Amino acid sequence: MCPSRTSTRSVTGGRTTWVPGPGADRPYSLLVEALARTGYVAVSKVALRGRERLALLRPRHGILILQTLLWQDELRDPGDLAPSTPVTDRELELAEVLIRELAGIDVGAVHDEYAHALEQLVDVKITGGELAGPAEAAPALDLMAALEESVGAAKRAHRRPSARPRP
């Protein structure tokens, strides 16, 4: 196991699971607290389902989370999938402001809208109700206007302390 402050790219992420204390409470607690204080994650190898995997250990709520990673040879080259559309400096500045304004989201307030819609669809099918048709596609938006509107809304919400809890 080796501590690392290097950024881990989400493309290498696999499954995440809680790692309960192994019975050696003091060393486990020491590792959890040391990782939390330093901001490091531990890179390790684990054997799962008869296969050796690369993994990250990170502290959360006083215990360790193990996140399996992909080996380098398991990553595919994306080729030329990246969009070639240029962005303006003004668009980039507004996008950065918006990202900063929206930082600190309360993940507990975000819900799985797809699962909710699916549950509603199943309920309608079970009761024999009428299914609504697909929504019409919205017209294309002016990117700059949408960014400016989003930045304004985020700033207004940020000024209201009760609008969204900050961690």
PDB file of C-alpha atoms in Angstrom:
ATOM      1  CA  MET A   1       0.000   0.000   0.000  1.00  0.00           C
ATOM      2  CA  CYS A   2       1.350   3.395  -0.883  1.00  0.00           C
ATOM      3  CA  PRO A   3      -0.176   6.765  -0.001  1.00  0.00           C
ATOM      4  CA  SER A   4      -0.806   9.064  -2.914  1.00  0.00           C
ATOM      5  CA  ARG A   5      -2.003  12.633  -3.317  1.00  0.00           C
ATOM      6  CA  THR A   6      -2.077  12.304  -7.079  1.00  0.00           C
ATOM      7  CA  SER A   7      -5.435  12.837  -8.692  1.00  0.00           C
ATOM      8  CA  THR A   8      -7.236   9.657  -9.583  1.00  0.00           C
ATOM      9  CA  ARG A   9      -9.064   9.834 -12.840  1.00  0.00           C
ATOM     10  CA  SER A  10     -12.646   8.638 -12.773  1.00  0.00           C
ATOM     11  CA  VAL A  11     -12.069   6.650 -15.954  1.00  0.00           C
ATOM     12  CA  THR A  12     -10.093   4.161 -13.875  1.00  0.00           C
ATOM     13  CA  GLY A  13     -12.808   3.812 -11.245  1.00  0.00           C
ATOM     14  CA  GLY A  14     -14.634   0.581 -10.685  1.00  0.00           C
ATOM     15  CA  ARG A  15     -16.815  -0.562  -7.817  1.00  0.00           C
ATOM     16  CA  THR A  16     -16.820   1.006  -4.373  1.00  0.00           C
ATOM     17  CA  THR A  17     -17.406  -0.810  -1.079  1.00  0.00           C
ATOM     18  CA  TRP A  18     -17.041  -0.147   2.636  1.00  0.00           C
ATOM     19  CA  VAL A  19     -14.090  -1.821   4.363  1.00  0.00           C
ATOM     20  CA  PRO A  20     -15.022  -2.679   7.947  1.00  0.00           C
ATOM     21  CA  GLY A  21     -12.359  -2.791  10.643  1.00  0.00           C
ATOM     22  CA  PRO A  22     -10.474  -6.098  10.395  1.00  0.00           C
ATOM     23  CA  GLY A  23     -10.427  -6.737  14.143  1.00  0.00           C
ATOM     24  CA  ALA A  24      -7.151  -4.875  14.560  1.00  0.00           C
ATOM     25  CA  ASP A  25      -8.947  -1.730  15.671  1.00  0.00           C
ATOM     26  CA  ARG A  26      -5.977   0.424  16.640  1.00  0.00           C
ATOM     27  CA  PRO A  27      -3.972   0.102  13.378  1.00  0.00           C
ATOM     28  CA  TYR A  28      -7.184   0.438  11.341  1.00  0.00           C
ATOM     29  CA  SER A  29      -8.247   3.568  13.215  1.00  0.00           C
ATOM     30  CA  LEU A  30      -4.751   4.987  12.881  1.00  0.00           C
ATOM     31  CA  LEU A  31      -4.761   4.471   9.100  1.00  0.00           C
ATOM     32  CA  VAL A  32      -8.243   6.003   8.727  1.00  0.00           C
ATOM     33  CA  GLU A  33      -7.339   9.072  10.791  1.00  0.00           C
ATOM     34  CA  ALA A  34      -3.904   9.556   9.176  1.00  0.00           C
ATOM     35  CA  LEU A  35      -5.392   9.391   5.666  1.00  0.00           C
ATOM     36  CA  ALA A  36      -8.154  11.814   6.653  1.00  0.00           C
ATOM     37  CA  ARG A  37      -5.737  14.330   8.165  1.00  0.00           C
ATOM     38  CA  THR A  38      -3.229  14.254   5.319  1.00  0.00           C
ATOM     39  CA  GLY A  39      -5.741  14.179   2.480  1.00  0.00           C
ATOM     40  CA  TYR A  40      -3.948  11.153   1.038  1.00  0.00           C
ATOM     41  CA  VAL A  41      -5.496   8.007  -0.388  1.00  0.00           C
ATOM     42  CA  ALA A  42      -3.824   4.624  -0.172  1.00  0.00           C
ATOM     43  CA  VAL A  43      -3.153   2.664  -3.358  1.00  0.00           C
ATOM     44  CA  SER A  44      -3.278  -1.072  -2.799  1.00  0.00           C
ATOM     45  CA  LYS A  45      -3.758  -4.439  -4.475  1.00  0.00           C
ATOM     46  CA  VAL A  46      -6.607  -6.719  -3.440  1.00  0.00           C
ATOM     47  CA  ALA A  47      -7.693 -10.189  -4.506  1.00  0.00           C
ATOM     48  CA  LEU A  48     -11.374 -10.261  -5.462  1.00  0.00           C
ATOM     49  CA  ARG A  49     -13.172 -13.134  -7.142  1.00  0.00           C
ATOM     50  CA  GLY A  50      -9.925 -14.925  -7.897  1.00  0.00           C
ATOM     51  CA  ARG A  51      -8.346 -11.908  -9.548  1.00  0.00           C
ATOM     52  CA  GLU A  52      -5.876  -9.299  -8.380  1.00  0.00           C
ATOM     53  CA  ARG A  53      -7.231  -5.748  -8.618  1.00  0.00           C
ATOM     54  CA  LEU A  54      -5.726  -2.329  -8.114  1.00  0.00           C
ATOM     55  CA  ALA A  55      -7.657  -0.316  -5.516  1.00  0.00           C
ATOM     56  CA  LEU A  56      -7.842   2.961  -3.616  1.00  0.00           C
ATOM     57  CA  LEU A  57      -8.531   3.162   0.089  1.00  0.00           C
ATOM     58  CA  ARG A  58      -9.950   6.461   1.311  1.00  0.00           C
ATOM     59  CA  PRO A  59     -11.467   7.489   4.645  1.00  0.00           C
ATOM     60  CA  ARG A  60     -15.157   8.349   4.960  1.00  0.00           C
ATOM     61  CA  HIS A  61     -17.211   8.668   8.138  1.00  0.00           C
ATOM     62  CA  GLY A  62     -14.495   7.023  10.222  1.00  0.00           C
ATOM     63  CA  ILE A  63     -14.085   3.900   8.075  1.00  0.00           C
ATOM     64  CA  LEU A  64     -12.315   3.054   4.833  1.00  0.00           C
ATOM     65  CA  ILE A  65     -13.869   2.915   1.393  1.00  0.00           C
ATOM     66  CA  LEU A  66     -12.265   0.585  -1.131  1.00  0.00           C
ATOM     67  CA  GLN A  67     -12.664   1.587  -4.765  1.00  0.00           C
ATOM     68  CA  THR A  68     -11.397  -0.850  -7.338  1.00  0.00           C
ATOM     69  CA  LEU A  69      -9.551   0.581 -10.315  1.00  0.00           C
ATOM     70  CA  LEU A  70      -8.838  -0.621 -13.805  1.00  0.00           C
ATOM     71  CA  TRP A  71      -5.342  -1.639 -14.830  1.00  0.00           C
ATOM     72  CA  GLN A  72      -3.754   0.472 -17.570  1.00  0.00           C
ATOM     73  CA  ASP A  73      -4.163  -2.279 -20.161  1.00  0.00           C
ATOM     74  CA  GLU A  74      -7.916  -2.389 -19.418  1.00  0.00           C
ATOM     75  CA  LEU A  75      -8.427   1.227 -20.495  1.00  0.00           C
ATOM     76  CA  ARG A  76      -9.444   1.796 -24.072  1.00  0.00           C
ATOM     77  CA  ASP A  77      -8.049   4.599 -26.177  1.00  0.00           C
ATOM     78  CA  PRO A  78     -10.935   6.991 -26.856  1.00  0.00           C
ATOM     79  CA  GLY A  79      -9.613   7.834 -30.300  1.00  0.00           C
ATOM     80  CA  ASP A  80     -10.963  11.090 -31.660  1.00  0.00           C
ATOM     81  CA  LEU A  81     -14.208  11.166 -29.653  1.00  0.00           C
ATOM     82  CA  ALA A  82     -13.481  14.581 -28.127  1.00  0.00           C
ATOM     83  CA  PRO A  83     -15.512  17.367 -29.733  1.00  0.00           C
ATOM     84  CA  SER A  84     -13.532  19.689 -31.953  1.00  0.00           C
ATOM     85  CA  THR A  85     -15.837  22.673 -31.418  1.00  0.00           C
ATOM     86  CA  PRO A  86     -13.893  25.650 -30.077  1.00  0.00           C
ATOM     87  CA  VAL A  87     -15.177  27.683 -27.134  1.00  0.00           C
ATOM     88  CA  THR A  88     -14.701  31.396 -26.604  1.00  0.00           C
ATOM     89  CA  ASP A  89     -12.840  32.915 -23.655  1.00  0.00           C
ATOM     90  CA  ARG A  90     -16.068  34.546 -22.441  1.00  0.00           C
ATOM     91  CA  GLU A  91     -17.930  31.208 -22.502  1.00  0.00           C
ATOM     92  CA  LEU A  92     -15.104  29.600 -20.575  1.00  0.00           C
ATOM     93  CA  GLU A  93     -15.041  32.400 -17.979  1.00  0.00           C
ATOM     94  CA  LEU A  94     -18.804  32.125 -17.430  1.00  0.00           C
ATOM     95  CA  ALA A  95     -18.619  28.345 -17.164  1.00  0.00           C
ATOM     96  CA  GLU A  96     -15.851  28.650 -14.535  1.00  0.00           C
ATOM     97  CA  VAL A  97     -17.899  31.181 -12.540  1.00  0.00           C
ATOM     98  CA  LEU A  98     -20.904  28.854 -12.671  1.00  0.00           C
ATOM     99  CA  ILE A  99     -18.846  25.879 -11.480  1.00  0.00           C
ATOM    100  CA  ARG A 100     -17.476  27.908  -8.548  1.00  0.00           C
ATOM    101  CA  GLU A 101     -20.972  29.138  -7.638  1.00  0.00           C
ATOM    102  CA  LEU A 102     -22.409  25.616  -7.708  1.00  0.00           C
ATOM    103  CA  ALA A 103     -19.587  24.067  -5.671  1.00  0.00           C
ATOM    104  CA  GLY A 104     -20.657  22.491  -2.403  1.00  0.00           C
ATOM    105  CA  ILE A 105     -23.768  20.671  -3.577  1.00  0.00           C
ATOM    106  CA  ASP A 106     -25.736  18.737  -0.973  1.00  0.00           C
ATOM    107  CA  VAL A 107     -25.637  15.252  -2.519  1.00  0.00           C
ATOM    108  CA  GLY A 108     -28.435  14.158  -0.185  1.00  0.00           C
ATOM    109  CA  ALA A 109     -30.754  16.625  -1.928  1.00  0.00           C
ATOM    110  CA  VAL A 110     -30.155  15.040  -5.353  1.00  0.00           C
ATOM    111  CA  HIS A 111     -32.529  12.241  -6.283  1.00  0.00           C
ATOM    112  CA  ASP A 112     -32.711   9.599  -8.997  1.00  0.00           C
ATOM    113  CA  GLU A 113     -35.337  11.137 -11.281  1.00  0.00           C
ATOM    114  CA  TYR A 114     -35.132   8.265 -13.748  1.00  0.00           C
ATOM    115  CA  ALA A 115     -36.033   5.680 -11.092  1.00  0.00           C
ATOM    116  CA  HIS A 116     -38.923   7.878  -9.913  1.00  0.00           C
ATOM    117  CA  ALA A 117     -40.258   8.255 -13.466  1.00  0.00           C
ATOM    118  CA  LEU A 118     -39.903   4.498 -13.994  1.00  0.00           C
ATOM    119  CA  GLU A 119     -41.859   3.790 -10.800  1.00  0.00           C
ATOM    120  CA  GLN A 120     -44.613   6.134 -12.002  1.00  0.00           C
ATOM    121  CA  LEU A 121     -44.680   4.378 -15.378  1.00  0.00           C
ATOM    122  CA  VAL A 122     -44.986   0.968 -13.711  1.00  0.00           C
ATOM    123  CA  ASP A 123     -47.794   2.263 -11.484  1.00  0.00           C
ATOM    124  CA  VAL A 124     -49.682   3.592 -14.535  1.00  0.00           C
ATOM    125  CA  LYS A 125     -49.231   0.254 -16.332  1.00  0.00           C
ATOM    126  CA  ILE A 126     -50.428  -1.705 -13.278  1.00  0.00           C
ATOM    127  CA  THR A 127     -53.531   0.439 -12.833  1.00  0.00           C
ATOM    128  CA  GLY A 128     -54.271   0.379 -16.579  1.00  0.00           C
ATOM    129  CA  GLY A 129     -53.988   4.135 -16.881  1.00  0.00           C
ATOM    130  CA  GLU A 130     -53.133   6.135 -19.977  1.00  0.00           C
ATOM    131  CA  LEU A 131     -49.462   6.622 -20.787  1.00  0.00           C
ATOM    132  CA  ALA A 132     -48.303  10.112 -21.665  1.00  0.00           C
ATOM    133  CA  GLY A 133     -46.501  10.521 -24.969  1.00  0.00           C
ATOM    134  CA  PRO A 134     -42.867  11.531 -25.189  1.00  0.00           C
ATOM    135  CA  ALA A 135     -42.066  15.167 -24.494  1.00  0.00           C
ATOM    136  CA  GLU A 136     -41.236  17.340 -27.472  1.00  0.00           C
ATOM    137  CA  ALA A 137     -37.607  18.230 -27.954  1.00  0.00           C
ATOM    138  CA  ALA A 138     -36.718  21.711 -26.767  1.00  0.00           C
ATOM    139  CA  PRO A 139     -35.278  24.120 -29.308  1.00  0.00           C
ATOM    140  CA  ALA A 140     -31.526  24.705 -29.264  1.00  0.00           C
ATOM    141  CA  LEU A 141     -30.439  27.329 -26.748  1.00  0.00           C
ATOM    142  CA  ASP A 142     -28.018  30.190 -27.088  1.00  0.00           C
ATOM    143  CA  LEU A 143     -25.085  28.907 -24.994  1.00  0.00           C
ATOM    144  CA  MET A 144     -23.971  32.330 -23.773  1.00  0.00           C
ATOM    145  CA  ALA A 145     -27.494  33.341 -22.742  1.00  0.00           C
ATOM    146  CA  ALA A 146     -27.967  30.044 -20.904  1.00  0.00           C
ATOM    147  CA  LEU A 147     -24.623  30.404 -19.110  1.00  0.00           C
ATOM    148  CA  GLU A 148     -25.360  33.993 -18.069  1.00  0.00           C
ATOM    149  CA  GLU A 149     -28.812  32.995 -16.803  1.00  0.00           C
ATOM    150  CA  SER A 150     -27.381  30.038 -14.851  1.00  0.00           C
ATOM    151  CA  VAL A 151     -24.631  32.181 -13.290  1.00  0.00           C
ATOM    152  CA  GLY A 152     -27.217  34.771 -12.241  1.00  0.00           C
ATOM    153  CA  ALA A 153     -29.495  32.139 -10.713  1.00  0.00           C
ATOM    154  CA  ALA A 154     -26.581  30.501  -8.891  1.00  0.00           C
ATOM    155  CA  LYS A 155     -25.444  33.855  -7.471  1.00  0.00           C
ATOM    156  CA  ARG A 156     -28.982  34.679  -6.301  1.00  0.00           C
ATOM    157  CA  ALA A 157     -29.293  31.262  -4.638  1.00  0.00           C
ATOM    158  CA  HIS A 158     -25.847  31.674  -3.099  1.00  0.00           C
ATOM    159  CA  ARG A 159     -26.900  34.992  -1.489  1.00  0.00           C
ATOM    160  CA  ARG A 160     -29.878  33.329   0.226  1.00  0.00           C
ATOM    161  CA  PRO A 161     -28.437  31.295   3.141  1.00  0.00           C
ATOM    162  CA  SER A 162     -31.437  28.978   3.302  1.00  0.00           C
ATOM    163  CA  ALA A 163     -31.456  28.346  -0.450  1.00  0.00           C
ATOM    164  CA  ARG A 164     -28.982  25.509  -0.288  1.00  0.00           C
ATOM    165  CA  PRO A 165     -26.983  24.128   2.626  1.00  0.00           C
ATOM    166  CA  ARG A 166     -23.216  24.452   2.423  1.00  0.00           C
ATOM    167  CA  PRO A 167     -21.030  21.671   3.808  1.00  0.00           C
TER     168      PRO A 167
END
